[in-house]
Amino acid sequence: MRSAALGLLALLVFAAASALYWKLWPAGRGTGRECELTSGIHAVCGLNKPEDLLRLGDSDWVITGNMGNDDWAEGGIHALRIGDETFHAITPDLSRPAAPAYRDCPGAPDPKLLSAHGIALRPRAPDEHTLYTVNHGGRESIEVFDVRVSAEGPALTWTGCVVLPAKHQANSVAPLPDDGIVVTIPHLPSSSRGAVLQWIPGDGWTEVPGTRFQGDNGILVSPDGTRLYVNEYFKSRVHEIPLVATTTSPRSVDLGFHPDNLRFAPDGSILATGHPNALAIVGLCGFVLGCGIDTEVARIDPTTFQATTLFARDANETFSAGTSTIVVGDELWIGSFVSRALLVVPLSELRQPHGS
């Protein structure tokens, strides 16, 4: 009787382990049926961890910041044409000296090591932008590029860099109205918490008060430049922080999942993308085992600062661990920090209506 009970227990454990295996691993390889589809929920496969993405104004092009391999190699920046979802790597022109605003920059990055983690755009004209990229390859820095968009796609020219303080590693970046930038530091070297750092040309780095959270991650600056929106990854919250002297108090909203990046939607709302799994699963699957991390996208109303879930899905062999979401026409495009694919979701598939 005892041996039979042990046998049954072993069978149950094996069944549970098998079920967990097939749910969690392997995932995000950029293979499978969704790579072949061109309508409905489908994937653009072949990208190397497109962690962040942005549309270049009203053009036909989206750019992705690709984290690359575990050693940060083979990342860089790609351009995707919206109409046919074809893509190509962008080779930036690195031949120019740094602009005067970046006089402390030691020189252009190593193109073989450039790893574009978080990205941000400062529009200058309909087809001209400044691109900021969080780089981990070769140095911890914010690399700055001039972007010119044509029918053939975007062309990038390096214009300078801002090197992070020693032992600091940034996650996301956003432009300020005065040509400065803000970045999130998930873990300060002297603290168990993170923070937001602000850089102004000529003034260097300073910490933004009131931003020491547990895992500062995605960041946005309000269109009028008076407020920051900052993700607190480990506590599943998004915070609104006054950036200038104001009577407005900080606000926060609990999403019920760990928010990675933030993006504005065309209607002014904020899209937060992240992971509903336990932190242990995210850590093991994202950085050790390569198993599945689920994806959730929420819409935050900037007036009420309330959130509603728009989209959620489990990981599969094609896509895992969504990080950043933008609206492209009547679709959501979702990036990932582990997948070799980008997920495309028609707005008709969302749980809640979403104005585009």
Short mmCIF file of C-alpha atoms in Angstrom, two decimals:
data_model
loop_
_atom_site.label_atom_id
_atom_site.label_comp_id
_atom_site.label_asym_id
_atom_site.label_seq_id
_atom_site.Cartn_x
_atom_site.Cartn_y
_atom_site.Cartn_z
CA MET A 1 0.00 0.00 0.00
CA ARG A 2 2.80 2.36 0.95
CA SER A 3 4.66 1.69 -2.30
CA ALA A 4 1.48 2.27 -4.30
CA ALA A 5 0.93 5.61 -2.55
CA LEU A 6 4.52 6.62 -3.23
CA GLY A 7 4.10 5.63 -6.87
CA LEU A 8 0.95 7.70 -7.18
CA LEU A 9 2.68 10.65 -5.54
CA ALA A 10 5.61 10.34 -7.93
CA LEU A 11 3.21 10.23 -10.89
CA LEU A 12 1.42 13.37 -9.68
CA VAL A 13 4.71 15.20 -9.17
CA PHE A 14 5.85 14.16 -12.66
CA ALA A 15 2.57 15.34 -14.19
CA ALA A 16 2.76 18.67 -12.39
CA ALA A 17 6.40 19.15 -13.38
CA SER A 18 5.60 18.29 -17.00
CA ALA A 19 2.71 20.74 -17.06
CA LEU A 20 4.91 23.46 -15.59
CA TYR A 21 7.67 22.65 -18.09
CA TRP A 22 5.43 23.00 -21.11
CA LYS A 23 3.88 26.20 -19.76
CA LEU A 24 7.13 27.91 -18.87
CA TRP A 25 9.95 26.62 -21.07
CA PRO A 26 11.23 27.20 -23.66
CA ALA A 27 9.63 30.53 -24.55
CA GLY A 28 10.17 33.65 -26.61
CA ARG A 29 12.33 32.02 -29.26
CA GLY A 30 10.68 33.88 -32.13
CA THR A 31 9.46 30.65 -33.71
CA GLY A 32 6.04 29.10 -34.23
CA ARG A 33 2.79 29.72 -36.06
CA GLU A 34 2.42 33.36 -34.97
CA CYS A 35 5.58 34.19 -36.95
CA GLU A 36 3.84 33.10 -40.14
CA LEU A 37 0.58 34.99 -39.62
CA THR A 38 0.02 38.46 -41.07
CA SER A 39 -3.33 39.28 -39.46
CA GLY A 40 -4.97 38.88 -36.07
CA ILE A 41 -2.55 38.48 -33.19
CA HIS A 42 0.79 37.73 -34.80
CA ALA A 43 4.52 38.30 -34.39
CA VAL A 44 7.36 39.95 -36.26
CA CYS A 45 10.13 37.42 -35.68
CA GLY A 46 13.90 37.64 -36.02
CA LEU A 47 14.61 40.68 -33.82
CA ASN A 48 17.08 40.26 -30.94
CA LYS A 49 15.19 41.26 -27.77
CA PRO A 50 13.41 44.44 -28.96
CA GLU A 51 13.00 45.81 -25.42
CA ASP A 52 11.70 49.24 -26.43
CA LEU A 53 10.09 50.74 -29.52
CA LEU A 54 8.77 54.05 -30.83
CA ARG A 55 7.10 55.32 -33.97
CA LEU A 56 8.99 58.08 -35.79
CA GLY A 57 6.29 60.75 -35.82
CA ASP A 58 3.62 60.05 -38.43
CA SER A 59 6.05 58.25 -40.72
CA ASP A 60 5.81 54.66 -41.93
CA TRP A 61 8.63 53.61 -39.60
CA VAL A 62 9.02 52.23 -36.09
CA ILE A 63 12.43 51.90 -34.45
CA THR A 64 13.32 49.29 -31.85
CA GLY A 65 16.05 49.31 -29.26
CA ASN A 66 17.42 45.78 -29.12
CA MET A 67 19.19 44.58 -25.97
CA GLY A 68 21.08 41.87 -27.86
CA ASN A 69 22.79 38.83 -26.39
CA ASP A 70 23.64 38.28 -22.74
CA ASP A 71 27.00 40.00 -23.35
CA TRP A 72 25.12 42.96 -24.98
CA ALA A 73 26.53 42.15 -28.43
CA GLU A 74 24.33 42.00 -31.57
CA GLY A 75 21.79 44.43 -30.19
CA GLY A 76 21.60 47.93 -31.62
CA ILE A 77 18.74 49.67 -33.39
CA HIS A 78 16.37 48.34 -36.05
CA ALA A 79 13.84 50.04 -38.33
CA LEU A 80 10.48 48.38 -39.10
CA ARG A 81 8.27 49.46 -41.97
CA ILE A 82 4.68 49.60 -40.75
CA GLY A 83 2.97 48.59 -44.00
CA ASP A 84 4.67 45.23 -44.59
CA GLU A 85 6.41 44.71 -41.21
CA THR A 86 9.79 44.19 -42.83
CA PHE A 87 12.80 45.34 -40.84
CA HIS A 88 16.51 46.00 -41.11
CA ALA A 89 19.36 46.92 -38.81
CA ILE A 90 20.41 50.56 -38.80
CA THR A 91 24.13 51.28 -39.01
CA PRO A 92 24.66 54.72 -37.44
CA ASP A 93 27.22 57.16 -38.80
CA LEU A 94 29.74 57.37 -35.95
CA SER A 95 32.29 59.56 -37.71
CA ARG A 96 31.36 62.96 -36.33
CA PRO A 97 32.77 64.49 -33.15
CA ALA A 98 30.49 64.97 -30.16
CA ALA A 99 28.37 68.13 -30.18
CA PRO A 100 29.34 70.90 -27.72
CA ALA A 101 26.52 69.96 -25.33
CA TYR A 102 28.26 66.59 -24.85
CA ARG A 103 31.80 67.91 -24.45
CA ASP A 104 32.56 65.40 -21.67
CA CYS A 105 31.74 62.43 -23.91
CA PRO A 106 34.90 60.35 -24.54
CA GLY A 107 33.95 59.49 -28.12
CA ALA A 108 31.66 57.33 -30.23
CA PRO A 109 30.57 53.92 -28.93
CA ASP A 110 31.91 50.61 -30.20
CA PRO A 111 29.36 49.68 -32.91
CA LYS A 112 29.84 45.96 -32.18
CA LEU A 113 28.83 46.45 -28.55
CA LEU A 114 26.06 49.04 -28.86
CA SER A 115 23.10 47.71 -26.88
CA ALA A 116 20.01 49.90 -27.16
CA HIS A 117 17.98 49.21 -24.01
CA GLY A 118 15.49 52.00 -23.33
CA ILE A 119 14.98 54.61 -26.07
CA ALA A 120 13.34 58.03 -26.27
CA LEU A 121 12.68 60.62 -28.98
CA ARG A 122 12.70 64.40 -29.05
CA PRO A 123 10.86 65.57 -32.20
CA ARG A 124 12.47 68.55 -33.95
CA ALA A 125 10.63 68.63 -37.29
CA PRO A 126 8.21 66.26 -39.09
CA ASP A 127 11.07 64.00 -40.26
CA GLU A 128 13.81 65.01 -37.82
CA HIS A 129 14.29 63.76 -34.27
CA THR A 130 16.87 63.36 -31.54
CA LEU A 131 17.14 59.78 -30.33
CA TYR A 132 18.39 58.89 -26.85
CA THR A 133 19.38 55.29 -26.14
CA VAL A 134 20.36 53.59 -22.89
CA ASN A 135 23.55 51.72 -23.75
CA HIS A 136 25.22 48.94 -21.75
CA GLY A 137 27.72 47.75 -24.35
CA GLY A 138 31.27 48.88 -23.62
CA ARG A 139 30.15 51.62 -21.23
CA GLU A 140 27.10 52.69 -19.22
CA SER A 141 25.87 55.71 -21.12
CA ILE A 142 23.09 57.52 -22.90
CA GLU A 143 24.02 57.66 -26.59
CA VAL A 144 22.51 60.49 -28.63
CA PHE A 145 21.71 60.36 -32.35
CA ASP A 146 20.34 62.69 -34.98
CA VAL A 147 17.52 60.91 -36.87
CA ARG A 148 16.46 61.83 -40.41
CA VAL A 149 13.54 59.93 -41.94
CA SER A 150 13.09 59.31 -45.67
CA ALA A 151 11.12 56.85 -47.80
CA GLU A 152 14.03 54.42 -47.48
CA GLY A 153 13.88 54.54 -43.71
CA PRO A 154 15.58 56.38 -40.86
CA ALA A 155 19.25 57.36 -40.96
CA LEU A 156 21.12 57.84 -37.69
CA THR A 157 24.13 60.07 -37.02
CA TRP A 158 25.81 59.93 -33.62
CA THR A 159 26.03 63.35 -31.97
CA GLY A 160 27.35 62.58 -28.49
CA CYS A 161 26.87 60.74 -25.23
CA VAL A 162 26.29 61.25 -21.53
CA VAL A 163 28.25 58.78 -19.41
CA LEU A 164 26.46 57.60 -16.27
CA PRO A 165 28.04 58.13 -12.84
CA ALA A 166 30.36 55.31 -11.77
CA LYS A 167 28.59 52.07 -10.78
CA HIS A 168 25.22 53.32 -12.08
CA GLN A 169 23.26 51.37 -14.72
CA ALA A 170 20.28 53.05 -16.34
CA ASN A 171 17.10 51.37 -17.53
CA SER A 172 14.94 54.02 -19.25
CA VAL A 173 15.41 57.55 -20.52
CA ALA A 174 13.10 60.47 -21.34
CA PRO A 175 13.79 63.99 -22.68
CA LEU A 176 13.13 67.18 -20.70
CA PRO A 177 11.96 70.43 -22.32
CA ASP A 178 15.29 72.19 -21.65
CA ASP A 179 17.44 69.75 -23.67
CA GLY A 180 18.11 67.72 -20.55
CA ILE A 181 17.16 64.12 -19.87
CA VAL A 182 15.98 61.97 -16.99
CA VAL A 183 16.91 58.31 -16.52
CA THR A 184 15.84 55.59 -14.13
CA ILE A 185 18.40 53.70 -12.06
CA PRO A 186 16.77 50.49 -10.77
CA HIS A 187 19.43 49.91 -8.09
CA LEU A 188 21.62 52.65 -6.65
CA PRO A 189 25.09 51.43 -5.69
CA SER A 190 24.67 52.82 -2.17
CA SER A 191 21.07 51.77 -1.53
CA SER A 192 18.61 48.91 -1.92
CA ARG A 193 16.36 51.28 -3.82
CA GLY A 194 16.58 52.99 -7.18
CA ALA A 195 16.10 56.61 -8.23
CA VAL A 196 15.61 58.99 -11.12
CA LEU A 197 18.63 61.04 -12.18
CA GLN A 198 18.40 64.28 -14.15
CA TRP A 199 21.09 65.56 -16.51
CA ILE A 200 21.19 69.13 -17.80
CA PRO A 201 23.89 70.26 -20.28
CA GLY A 202 26.62 72.00 -18.32
CA ASP A 203 25.24 70.98 -14.91
CA GLY A 204 25.82 67.22 -14.86
CA TRP A 205 23.81 64.61 -12.96
CA THR A 206 21.51 65.26 -9.98
CA GLU A 207 18.96 63.05 -8.24
CA VAL A 208 15.28 63.95 -8.61
CA PRO A 209 13.75 64.16 -5.10
CA GLY A 210 10.95 61.75 -4.24
CA THR A 211 11.95 59.03 -6.71
CA ARG A 212 13.68 56.44 -4.51
CA PHE A 213 11.50 53.44 -5.30
CA GLN A 214 11.99 49.69 -5.32
CA GLY A 215 13.11 49.09 -8.88
CA ASP A 216 12.68 52.38 -10.81
CA ASN A 217 12.04 51.25 -14.37
CA GLY A 218 10.03 52.92 -17.14
CA ILE A 219 9.79 56.71 -17.27
CA LEU A 220 7.89 59.45 -19.12
CA VAL A 221 7.78 63.23 -18.84
CA SER A 222 4.38 64.91 -19.15
CA PRO A 223 3.91 66.92 -22.36
CA ASP A 224 4.13 70.22 -20.43
CA GLY A 225 7.30 69.10 -18.66
CA THR A 226 5.91 69.49 -15.13
CA ARG A 227 5.50 65.84 -14.07
CA LEU A 228 7.31 62.54 -14.20
CA TYR A 229 5.68 59.14 -14.56
CA VAL A 230 7.87 56.42 -13.04
CA ASN A 231 7.37 52.67 -12.75
CA GLU A 232 8.16 50.96 -9.44
CA TYR A 233 8.71 47.46 -10.78
CA PHE A 234 8.99 45.46 -7.55
CA LYS A 235 5.86 47.04 -5.99
CA SER A 236 3.70 46.93 -9.16
CA ARG A 237 3.04 50.68 -9.08
CA VAL A 238 3.24 53.67 -11.38
CA HIS A 239 3.96 57.05 -9.74
CA GLU A 240 3.25 60.58 -10.86
CA ILE A 241 5.90 62.94 -9.42
CA PRO A 242 5.82 66.77 -9.69
CA LEU A 243 8.99 67.92 -11.42
CA VAL A 244 8.62 71.63 -10.64
CA ALA A 245 7.27 73.60 -7.70
CA THR A 246 3.52 73.02 -7.74
CA THR A 247 0.54 72.46 -5.50
CA THR A 248 -0.02 69.05 -7.10
CA SER A 249 0.74 66.12 -4.82
CA PRO A 250 2.37 62.88 -5.99
CA ARG A 251 -0.04 60.14 -7.05
CA SER A 252 0.33 56.41 -7.62
CA VAL A 253 -1.69 53.53 -9.01
CA ASP A 254 -1.31 49.81 -8.32
CA LEU A 255 -1.44 47.76 -11.53
CA GLY A 256 -1.41 44.21 -10.16
CA PHE A 257 1.60 43.37 -12.34
CA HIS A 258 5.25 44.48 -12.45
CA PRO A 259 5.40 47.42 -14.89
CA ASP A 260 8.39 47.64 -17.19
CA ASN A 261 8.07 50.50 -19.72
CA LEU A 262 5.63 53.37 -20.20
CA ARG A 263 4.47 54.94 -23.45
CA PHE A 264 1.97 57.66 -24.32
CA ALA A 265 -0.91 56.64 -26.57
CA PRO A 266 -2.21 59.03 -29.25
CA ASP A 267 -5.21 59.91 -27.03
CA GLY A 268 -2.90 61.10 -24.22
CA SER A 269 -3.35 58.07 -22.01
CA ILE A 270 -0.39 56.10 -20.68
CA LEU A 271 0.28 52.48 -21.64
CA ALA A 272 2.10 50.41 -19.02
CA THR A 273 3.45 46.98 -19.99
CA GLY A 274 4.85 44.35 -17.67
CA HIS A 275 4.74 40.96 -16.03
CA PRO A 276 2.07 39.42 -13.77
CA ASN A 277 4.31 36.53 -12.68
CA ALA A 278 5.97 36.26 -9.29
CA LEU A 279 9.30 38.06 -9.09
CA ALA A 280 11.12 34.74 -8.65
CA ILE A 281 9.68 33.48 -11.94
CA VAL A 282 10.69 36.70 -13.73
CA GLY A 283 14.22 36.46 -12.38
CA LEU A 284 14.76 32.78 -13.11
CA CYS A 285 13.03 32.74 -16.49
CA GLY A 286 14.37 36.07 -17.69
CA PHE A 287 18.01 35.64 -16.76
CA VAL A 288 18.73 31.97 -16.02
CA LEU A 289 16.40 29.34 -17.49
CA GLY A 290 14.83 31.03 -20.52
CA CYS A 291 11.34 29.94 -19.49
CA GLY A 292 8.11 31.85 -20.04
CA ILE A 293 7.12 35.22 -18.58
CA ASP A 294 3.56 36.40 -19.21
CA THR A 295 2.58 39.83 -20.54
CA GLU A 296 0.02 42.40 -19.43
CA VAL A 297 -0.79 45.86 -20.77
CA ALA A 298 -2.78 48.48 -18.85
CA ARG A 299 -4.11 51.92 -19.78
CA ILE A 300 -3.71 54.72 -17.23
CA ASP A 301 -5.98 57.76 -17.43
CA PRO A 302 -3.69 60.74 -16.69
CA THR A 303 -6.61 62.76 -15.30
CA THR A 304 -8.02 60.25 -12.81
CA PHE A 305 -4.82 58.20 -12.56
CA GLN A 306 -6.85 55.01 -12.64
CA ALA A 307 -5.78 51.93 -14.62
CA THR A 308 -7.67 49.35 -16.66
CA THR A 309 -6.25 46.18 -18.19
CA LEU A 310 -6.27 46.19 -21.99
CA PHE A 311 -4.51 42.96 -22.85
CA ALA A 312 -3.02 39.90 -21.15
CA ARG A 313 -1.54 36.67 -22.47
CA ASP A 314 0.61 33.76 -21.41
CA ALA A 315 4.09 33.21 -22.77
CA ASN A 316 4.64 30.76 -25.60
CA GLU A 317 7.48 29.69 -27.89
CA THR A 318 7.06 32.83 -29.99
CA PHE A 319 6.74 35.62 -27.45
CA SER A 320 7.47 36.10 -23.77
CA ALA A 321 7.95 38.99 -21.32
CA GLY A 322 6.37 42.03 -22.98
CA THR A 323 8.04 45.29 -21.99
CA SER A 324 6.84 48.24 -24.07
CA THR A 325 3.65 48.97 -26.03
CA ILE A 326 2.87 51.58 -28.68
CA VAL A 327 -0.23 52.21 -30.78
CA VAL A 328 0.37 51.80 -34.52
CA GLY A 329 -2.82 52.51 -36.47
CA ASP A 330 -5.40 50.01 -35.27
CA GLU A 331 -2.85 47.76 -33.56
CA LEU A 332 -0.70 47.53 -30.46
CA TRP A 333 2.97 46.66 -31.04
CA ILE A 334 4.64 45.09 -28.01
CA GLY A 335 8.38 44.64 -27.43
CA SER A 336 10.20 42.20 -25.13
CA PHE A 337 13.42 41.94 -23.13
CA VAL A 338 13.88 38.21 -23.81
CA SER A 339 12.08 37.38 -27.06
CA ARG A 340 13.39 37.28 -30.58
CA ALA A 341 10.08 38.72 -31.72
CA LEU A 342 7.72 41.67 -31.48
CA LEU A 343 4.01 41.02 -30.87
CA VAL A 344 1.27 42.71 -32.92
CA VAL A 345 -2.23 42.87 -31.39
CA PRO A 346 -5.27 44.33 -33.19
CA LEU A 347 -7.21 46.81 -31.04
CA SER A 348 -10.26 44.62 -31.62
CA GLU A 349 -8.62 41.98 -29.39
CA LEU A 350 -8.42 44.27 -26.35
CA ARG A 351 -10.48 43.79 -23.20
CA GLN A 352 -11.38 47.50 -23.06
CA PRO A 353 -12.05 49.98 -25.89
CA HIS A 354 -9.05 52.11 -26.71
CA GLY A 355 -9.14 55.33 -28.67
CA SER A 356 -6.37 55.58 -31.26
#
